[in-house]
């Protein structure tokens, strides 16, 4: 045994890991032996997967694969530097322009992930003496972003506009930022965006909208949650869309007024101090944007599957949340019970993730069913039948 094995640091770590085990909170990865799609292969076994955020089924689409290969041939694999040094290549620039025009906002800035985008934007816009007003169910990356900014954190109960209004009314903060998921990632419901914008206008606050689950899926041509809600144009909106979910690749972008984006380019540390993403990803994403814009057939199929699942489980023991999106959580409550049901489904060849705290609030462990346009009605019928049999 080395000295390290005797160290308190290691005994503490093993105790912490055991505590995760006894609380039903230990996570395990499964290695996939086939590309992302409705049929996953794990340990040589085929499963129908309801796990991915690949809502339009683009992650392994031939057009994207082709564009990525052609992109690698023309641009290589790496960008070689951060964007502000020499890592900003023509495909990145073209993609930013396409994203701005697609979302109808003046300018867009690419980030390597949505997590990085959120961590970059919030501290660039607010700091000490400012305040951030954040929905309690916001994504972890937004919560971390607030901490990093050192602005005062004011969390309001999920979608509670009256509570938010009270917090804004008494705030003496120099600058205010309202922060919200557009589609809540573990519940699938939509934020009250028009009302949030009205409050932002009234109290002179920024409104930052994280549309990780709406971009590509909601709104005409998949233009996202702002278009879906027909939100009026407002200079105070900062829109964040991710490119690893419906767009099928990876990355994220922030779209806003010219001056806001220019400031982010100057000050967002997660933009400045990181290597530009691979140009081949930008090439794949340019192809993806085309498919998103012309993807009404995919989206219609997705909404049919969503209705099929909801109708199929109506009146059963399984309680769905009132989600109008492709995220359809089945609330279980207890961590072990959620795991038990997820395992029983897995035995039947159906892979649905059990989501537990801290990802969701204590006592609300759930099966998070996510549907994609690549699923078939037969696959959704299998899931409905299996859940009924387990009820
Ligand atoms: C997935 C997600 C993110 C992070 O995006 P990545 O590109 O995966 O890093 C941010 N916000 C929300 C709401 C998400 O669901």
Short mmCIF file of N, CA and C in Angstrom, two decimals, residues 3 10 30 48 68 131 135 139 149 164 175 189 199 213 219 231 239 266 292 296 302 320 322 350 371-372:
data_model
loop_
_atom_site.label_atom_id
_atom_site.label_comp_id
_atom_site.label_asym_id
_atom_site.label_seq_id
_atom_site.Cartn_x
_atom_site.Cartn_y
_atom_site.Cartn_z
N UNK A 3 1.33 5.41 0.55
CA UNK A 3 0.85 6.37 1.55
C UNK A 3 -0.52 6.92 1.18
N UNK A 10 -8.60 9.58 0.76
CA UNK A 10 -9.16 8.41 0.08
C UNK A 10 -10.24 7.73 0.90
N UNK A 30 -23.27 3.26 -19.64
CA UNK A 30 -23.30 2.11 -20.54
C UNK A 30 -22.59 2.52 -21.81
N UNK A 48 -34.41 -0.56 -27.71
CA UNK A 48 -35.02 0.66 -28.20
C UNK A 48 -34.71 1.75 -27.18
N UNK A 68 -19.69 16.40 -42.72
CA UNK A 68 -18.56 16.35 -41.78
C UNK A 68 -17.32 15.80 -42.48
N UNK A 131 -27.90 41.54 -9.94
CA UNK A 131 -28.71 40.42 -9.46
C UNK A 131 -29.22 39.59 -10.64
N UNK A 135 -35.25 30.85 -12.48
CA UNK A 135 -36.27 29.84 -12.19
C UNK A 135 -35.62 28.69 -11.43
N UNK A 139 -31.54 24.77 -15.65
CA UNK A 139 -30.47 23.80 -15.87
C UNK A 139 -29.24 24.12 -15.00
N UNK A 149 -20.53 34.31 -11.68
CA UNK A 149 -20.64 35.75 -11.94
C UNK A 149 -20.47 36.59 -10.68
N UNK A 164 -41.57 36.29 -8.95
CA UNK A 164 -40.51 36.98 -9.69
C UNK A 164 -40.74 38.49 -9.65
N UNK A 175 -27.63 46.15 -12.11
CA UNK A 175 -28.11 45.53 -13.36
C UNK A 175 -28.87 44.26 -13.00
N UNK A 189 -41.89 21.22 -19.85
CA UNK A 189 -42.85 22.32 -20.02
C UNK A 189 -42.14 23.59 -20.50
N UNK A 199 -42.01 41.48 -17.85
CA UNK A 199 -41.37 41.85 -16.58
C UNK A 199 -39.98 42.43 -16.83
N UNK A 213 -33.65 22.77 -25.61
CA UNK A 213 -34.60 21.73 -26.05
C UNK A 213 -35.66 22.26 -27.01
N UNK A 219 -41.58 26.00 -32.96
CA UNK A 219 -41.68 27.18 -33.81
C UNK A 219 -41.68 26.82 -35.29
N UNK A 231 -42.82 35.79 -29.67
CA UNK A 231 -42.31 36.84 -28.80
C UNK A 231 -41.98 38.07 -29.64
N UNK A 239 -30.52 35.08 -26.55
CA UNK A 239 -31.00 33.74 -26.88
C UNK A 239 -29.81 32.78 -26.95
N UNK A 266 -15.62 39.98 -26.56
CA UNK A 266 -14.52 40.62 -25.83
C UNK A 266 -14.33 40.05 -24.43
N UNK A 292 -33.06 21.15 -40.60
CA UNK A 292 -33.97 21.68 -39.58
C UNK A 292 -35.02 22.56 -40.25
N UNK A 296 -40.22 19.92 -41.50
CA UNK A 296 -41.60 19.84 -40.99
C UNK A 296 -42.09 18.40 -40.89
N UNK A 302 -42.74 13.62 -34.96
CA UNK A 302 -42.42 13.71 -33.54
C UNK A 302 -43.66 14.05 -32.72
N UNK A 320 -47.93 11.28 -16.25
CA UNK A 320 -47.10 12.14 -17.09
C UNK A 320 -47.26 13.58 -16.63
N UNK A 322 -47.60 17.67 -17.58
CA UNK A 322 -48.27 18.33 -18.72
C UNK A 322 -47.27 18.92 -19.71
N UNK A 350 -36.17 -2.08 -23.52
CA UNK A 350 -36.52 -0.66 -23.65
C UNK A 350 -35.64 0.15 -22.70
N UNK A 371 -38.58 11.41 -26.90
CA UNK A 371 -38.96 10.88 -28.20
C UNK A 371 -38.20 11.62 -29.29
N UNK A 372 -37.97 10.93 -30.39
CA UNK A 372 -37.32 11.57 -31.53
C UNK A 372 -38.07 11.21 -32.81
#
